[in-house]
Amino acid sequence: MLATTAVTIVVVGVFNVFIDPLGVFSSPRIAGISAIKPYPDHHREFVRYASARHLCSDVGIFGNSRAEIGFDPESIALATQGLSAYNHAIPGTSATTSYRQILWLQAANCLPMKIILGVEFFDFLGGTSSRPLPTLRTDPAPRLDVRFFAESVFSITGVRDSLATLFLQRSRYPATLTERGFNPLYHYIPEVEQSGQYVLFRQRAEENFRKWTHKPLRLRPTDGGVSDDEQAVKAILDTLAQAGAKTHIIIYPYHAQIRMMIERLGMGGLFSDWKRLVFAVAESQRSRGNSVEVWDFSGVAPETREAIPIKGDRKTHLAHYWEAGHFKKELGDLVIARVFGDQRNFGVKLERDNIDNWLLLDRQRVQSLLTTPSPLLDEVNDILSDH
Amino acid sequence: MLFNSYFFLLVFLPLSLLGFFLLGRFGKSVGANWLAACSLFFYAWWDSRYIALLLGSICVNYLAGSYIASHAGKIKARTALIVAIAANVLLLGYYKYADFFVTSANAVFETNWPVLGVILPIGISFFTFTQIAFLVDAWAGKVREYRFVNYVLFVTYFPHLVAGPVLHHKEMMPQFDDGRNYYARAENFAIGLTIFAIGLAKKVLIADNLSTYANPIFSAQASTPSFFLAWGGALTYTFQLYFDFSGYSDMAIGLSRLFGVRLPLNFNSPYKSHNIAEFWRRWHMTLSRFLRDYLYIPLGGNRHGATRRQINLMTTMVLGGLWHGAGWNFAIWGLLHGGFLVVNQHWKSICRRTPFRLPPRYAGVFSVMLTFLSVVVAWVYFRAPDVATANRIIMGMAGSAGAALPDAMVTRLGPLAQALDHVGIKSYLGGGATFFETWCWIVVSALIAFLTPNTQEIMRRFEPALPDESHVGFERGHRLAWMPQRRSAMVVGLLFALGVLALSRPTEFLYFQF
């Protein structure tokens, strides 16, 4: 009995290392067996850190799921400039995670010299009192230790991931993460064909509504101190400035539906205040000669006003959005191109002499959408009246 | 320390066994001392500060028991018994119920007394009940063995220490005194490891997976769930608790058997019960036995007429509920079960006078289902963080929030979708995968719980536990019956391997909190 137990555990371990679903053992990627890796739902920081160390890229993309899904490191804009990039963004995480990742890369001498940093308005909301930033400098980088082996190799989870890897090779729409950390979200394509993109928009909008309305409507803690995210962004910029890196802070291209909901829920002014806050943080760095830019892509533009398909429409695939918060690679490519020099796209680089006008104009455009009858306005009204 | 942890399985257990059998060669007391020391270490691993409490409780009860037994039949013994039981109850009351009383008083009298923030010492309910039984047995003249080390071992014996079963002095002491148990025996290892492997699999492969689906519904922040979601949450918890507790009980019995010691059976396929009285003879059997012998019968049992019997039943069940936790939801849970028992008695009396009978097969299925549904409803109060949340879930189960299926599922139903709409079953966005997985787990769990033999039935030829007093039958001659042969060893080895491979997830036994 114990022999069977021991043999089974060893066989499982060897199998999991051979398939290497997380791609951390440098096992050969064999076509038809293990070339495509499944999207990791655990050890996500380690997976990215291991790949990023291996690649040591020129450009690092940081942020949450919007960045992970939207910014393809193999975007043409980067390739034409001869830049290699890696997407470090992790869903559901805040700037503190990005800061931790940056410290690990710095310690491993792999810190990219160009950074795309997505910042999230909703992460800044709330806070009861100021807390010092966790002492991340002492956090060790993840590594292949006993705990990792126990959790990922000699485990049912490891077997599940390895079997998923085998099945994934034949999948038409695999849920995968590319070698450069990009999540192409292929598996959403059959979702759209089954339920229609309206369902994705509606479901996410309802979730957003519930989430936002539970947050206190303020950017800073009640004691007037600095919020966790503001501290983290400042710490990131300090670290990057010391390393001589150039940072492009990105305010994500939210679909107009989100902007209209923000405005309707009385957060429109707060959203503008937040942009000013982000700009002020960047300005403080620039005044010390450091290279930091803030780009605002959240404005109303043809790209961010794409019409939501009607309920029951299972054929239409939007060009730029999965749902209002998560944009597709196609829109992400436009953002990256704009940041790296293409003047033709949407998006505004915030400067001292344009920020006031831009924020005023931007908000007027959103308010205008809320007073002009349209299917999008009907949808927003419907979502809000349901709650 | 959890049974399903690497440290326990790879370090603590092998060293305990090795030391026990090596030191046992130098005499029974040396082996017993080692095992008691290991048990205290096992307890201290959780929180060493409470070792003093455990040892203090053991010393005081041991002295009190010795005094009571040496003055058996005299008024002094009775007084000592009352004082000792009161001390145990007060100790339990302070740690378990002090904050409950403070918060209840604040709510009722609108006072603002501060809560004490007492941390409940793990296993206190079990070692207190075990020792109360010892005191009563000493008073009744049933205690024969008085070696202190054996008493310490009886209370702290690690397979049962933190989550039961509740032991009787008379059934354990002869085993600790049996010299044969201090020698390693292949048969005990084969039986013990097999039972342990089955228990581990129940816990880590089934119960822990079910918890993922049960927890969201029981969140205090959740709104009233719709019909299928409410039942999904209630049923996943129903099976989670079943496999968690059943798994723990198997592991305790299996571990103990490695040391040659048989524990009393604590769990016997309770969801197969035909009525609620049978359920309590199958669920947490040693606690039911304790409550019957040391509470229900002393209260008068059924000796003073039907009304008094019902009051005694209700009292026993409400106190049994409060034993599980200091909260009104536990009291309601106990009240519900007390009510079920009273209804069951009336129903039996009505049935005796009714000439009409359902065919036995249908009657059997119907009664099992009805008992199960009653238990599920009561579990909602047992699991919910507060009464308001439990009421919301019960309302959801009754359909007050309507019935809806995930849109992704409805769109796949074709013309049936319209029929569902006609009967008022709507659709909602998202959650399709979770819904599907929830009900798959429920179906698989139900098949195992209702249709497969339990561990005792699988191992029945080898008397894995102490003889059962509940008079509830076991299935005989099942083809899954275990035999000490290569094929069985391989199957169990594989099961054990799967259990070990699932250890890495953080987990907790539900019954540890009691």
CSV table of C-alpha atoms in Angstrom, one decimal, chain A residues 13 18 25 27 29 62 88-89 95 106 112 116 121 182 222 230 288 290 299 335 337 345 348 353:
chain,number,residue,atom,x,y,z
A,13,GLY,CA,5.7,14.7,-9.7
A,18,PHE,CA,7.7,17.1,-17.7
A,25,PHE,CA,11.0,24.4,-15.0
A,27,SER,CA,11.0,21.8,-19.6
A,29,ARG,CA,7.7,22.9,-25.0
A,62,PHE,CA,2.2,46.5,-15.3
A,88,HIS,CA,3.6,41.6,-15.9
A,89,ALA,CA,0.0,42.7,-15.2
A,95,ALA,CA,-0.3,49.1,-7.6
A,106,GLN,CA,15.4,45.2,-10.0
A,112,PRO,CA,13.0,47.2,-17.9
A,116,ILE,CA,3.8,51.1,-19.1
A,121,PHE,CA,-9.5,54.8,-10.5
A,182,PHE,CA,-0.3,38.4,-22.5
A,222,THR,CA,-10.5,60.0,6.4
A,230,GLU,CA,-1.1,56.6,-4.1
A,288,ARG,CA,13.1,66.4,-10.2
A,290,ASN,CA,12.7,62.2,-13.9
A,299,GLY,CA,-12.2,60.1,-22.8
A,335,VAL,CA,-2.9,52.9,-27.0
A,337,ALA,CA,1.2,53.1,-30.6
A,345,ASN,CA,-4.8,57.9,-32.4
A,348,VAL,CA,-4.4,62.8,-24.5
A,353,ASP,CA,-1.0,73.6,-19.8
